[in-house]
XYZ file of C-alpha atoms in Angstrom:
162
model
C 36.219 13.030 -11.988
C 35.593 9.766 -10.132
C 32.615 9.120 -12.709
C 34.866 10.089 -15.705
C 37.665 7.619 -14.524
C 35.040 4.910 -13.962
C 33.603 5.432 -17.405
C 37.243 5.116 -18.766
C 38.016 1.948 -16.865
C 34.665 0.263 -18.048
C 35.546 1.176 -21.611
C 38.919 -0.340 -21.357
C 37.586 -3.368 -19.593
C 34.974 -3.702 -22.457
C 37.619 -3.541 -25.114
C 39.972 -5.915 -23.435
C 37.165 -8.530 -22.987
C 35.795 -8.003 -26.606
C 39.473 -8.409 -27.917
C 40.047 -11.551 -25.927
C 36.779 -13.032 -27.012
C 37.369 -12.202 -30.780
C 40.759 -13.839 -30.302
C 39.585 -17.042 -28.470
C 37.009 -17.580 -31.290
C 39.723 -17.073 -33.976
C 41.925 -19.550 -32.236
C 39.119 -22.182 -31.800
C 38.423 -21.797 -35.585
C 42.128 -22.320 -36.268
C 42.422 -25.347 -33.996
C 39.302 -26.961 -35.614
C 40.557 -26.217 -39.114
C 43.837 -27.759 -38.191
C 41.998 -30.798 -36.631
C 43.421 -30.232 -33.315
C 40.186 -31.430 -31.662
C 41.195 -32.022 -28.205
C 42.855 -28.508 -27.673
C 39.807 -26.950 -29.431
C 37.482 -28.774 -27.183
C 39.393 -27.546 -24.099
C 39.306 -23.890 -25.296
C 35.676 -24.068 -26.223
C 34.769 -25.313 -22.686
C 36.760 -22.763 -21.114
C 35.274 -20.097 -23.263
C 31.565 -21.529 -22.410
C 32.331 -21.142 -18.759
C 32.669 -17.347 -19.048
C 29.997 -17.073 -22.003
C 27.642 -20.089 -21.762
C 25.227 -18.735 -24.278
C 28.144 -18.083 -26.803
C 26.468 -19.497 -29.977
C 29.445 -19.669 -32.279
C 31.598 -21.518 -29.651
C 28.579 -23.984 -29.037
C 28.370 -24.429 -32.873
C 32.110 -25.131 -33.294
C 32.108 -27.557 -30.345
C 29.221 -29.512 -31.948
C 31.223 -29.498 -35.309
C 34.237 -30.952 -33.623
C 32.114 -33.658 -31.922
C 30.521 -34.543 -35.278
C 33.983 -34.521 -36.896
C 35.176 -36.989 -34.239
C 31.950 -39.160 -34.758
C 31.189 -38.577 -31.287
C 27.570 -38.103 -31.960
C 26.178 -38.887 -28.524
C 28.144 -35.853 -27.077
C 27.144 -33.617 -29.923
C 23.606 -34.788 -29.471
C 23.739 -33.691 -25.745
C 24.982 -30.207 -26.715
C 22.293 -29.964 -29.422
C 19.652 -30.698 -26.818
C 20.705 -27.567 -24.937
C 20.362 -25.404 -27.941
C 17.772 -24.224 -30.399
C 18.119 -22.273 -33.289
C 16.933 -21.836 -37.246
C 20.370 -20.962 -38.214
C 21.390 -23.176 -41.260
C 24.749 -24.110 -39.811
C 23.063 -25.310 -36.698
C 20.581 -27.291 -38.602
C 23.476 -28.874 -40.805
C 25.315 -30.029 -37.739
C 21.911 -31.331 -36.198
C 21.440 -33.281 -39.506
C 24.872 -34.690 -39.288
C 24.398 -35.601 -35.537
C 20.796 -37.339 -36.006
C 22.242 -39.172 -39.210
C 25.283 -40.322 -37.223
C 23.116 -41.544 -34.375
C 20.866 -43.570 -36.869
C 17.892 -41.115 -36.101
C 17.102 -41.120 -39.810
C 13.494 -39.979 -39.495
C 14.638 -36.738 -37.684
C 17.648 -36.424 -40.132
C 15.257 -36.452 -43.044
C 12.937 -33.865 -41.423
C 15.968 -31.583 -41.103
C 17.200 -32.346 -44.555
C 13.927 -31.615 -45.994
C 13.338 -28.426 -43.905
C 16.884 -27.101 -45.265
C 16.059 -28.106 -48.758
C 12.711 -26.206 -48.640
C 13.920 -22.973 -46.637
C 17.393 -22.304 -47.739
C 18.085 -19.413 -50.145
C 21.584 -20.487 -50.338
C 21.792 -22.346 -53.884
C 25.535 -23.721 -53.143
C 24.140 -25.235 -49.811
C 21.125 -26.770 -51.504
C 23.390 -28.389 -54.078
C 25.700 -29.895 -51.419
C 22.569 -31.090 -49.372
C 21.272 -32.751 -52.498
C 24.460 -34.565 -53.039
C 24.406 -35.467 -49.277
C 20.791 -36.887 -49.721
C 21.625 -39.037 -52.718
C 24.570 -40.558 -50.889
C 22.706 -41.061 -47.536
C 19.272 -42.082 -48.892
C 17.443 -38.947 -47.484
C 16.736 -37.644 -51.068
C 12.992 -37.900 -52.130
C 14.131 -40.178 -55.034
C 14.234 -42.979 -52.265
C 10.768 -42.349 -50.998
C 9.278 -45.619 -52.730
C 12.422 -47.796 -52.503
C 12.812 -50.517 -49.871
C 15.402 -50.318 -47.208
C 17.499 -53.050 -45.788
C 19.710 -52.106 -42.760
C 22.660 -54.171 -41.400
C 24.755 -53.316 -38.482
C 27.090 -51.228 -40.551
C 25.385 -50.563 -43.851
C 21.975 -49.405 -45.192
C 21.117 -50.742 -48.685
C 18.374 -48.923 -50.872
C 16.680 -51.128 -53.551
C 14.089 -50.410 -56.050
C 10.860 -52.282 -55.260
C 10.877 -55.273 -57.490
C 14.716 -55.702 -57.016
C 14.231 -55.904 -53.028
C 11.572 -58.645 -53.592
C 13.939 -60.759 -55.870
C 16.918 -60.460 -53.436
C 14.884 -60.996 -50.319
């Protein structure tokens, strides 16, 4: 009888833990979507104390820091992770671009364009690439970087200006 009782207790504990985990993830996504970033960060950090390998929580935390343009913190979190998941790579792309690591952002961008089976994502990435200068169309253009802006010029126009 003791073994039966222990099994029941273990099942109940598992169900409670599982339900709480799903509830916290839903709350975290809700806080993120409402742009209540500070509350979401605290909840994510609490979740990661008990589940340090929780990929979804880590990913949302990186998304939050990217949304806050706090790329150094997002980069620190990225350095602790490794994944080929498209969502992870997209956040990694945003972080590297935000930090000015254009070569790494370009590498990730090219990888996503090449490997993704998601056509909607590819279209969004292509738009992003055109706006940010990561698209291959800019391969032979000259780049002029200032503190706040990056300018792309067709070769002969660049020579006329500079």
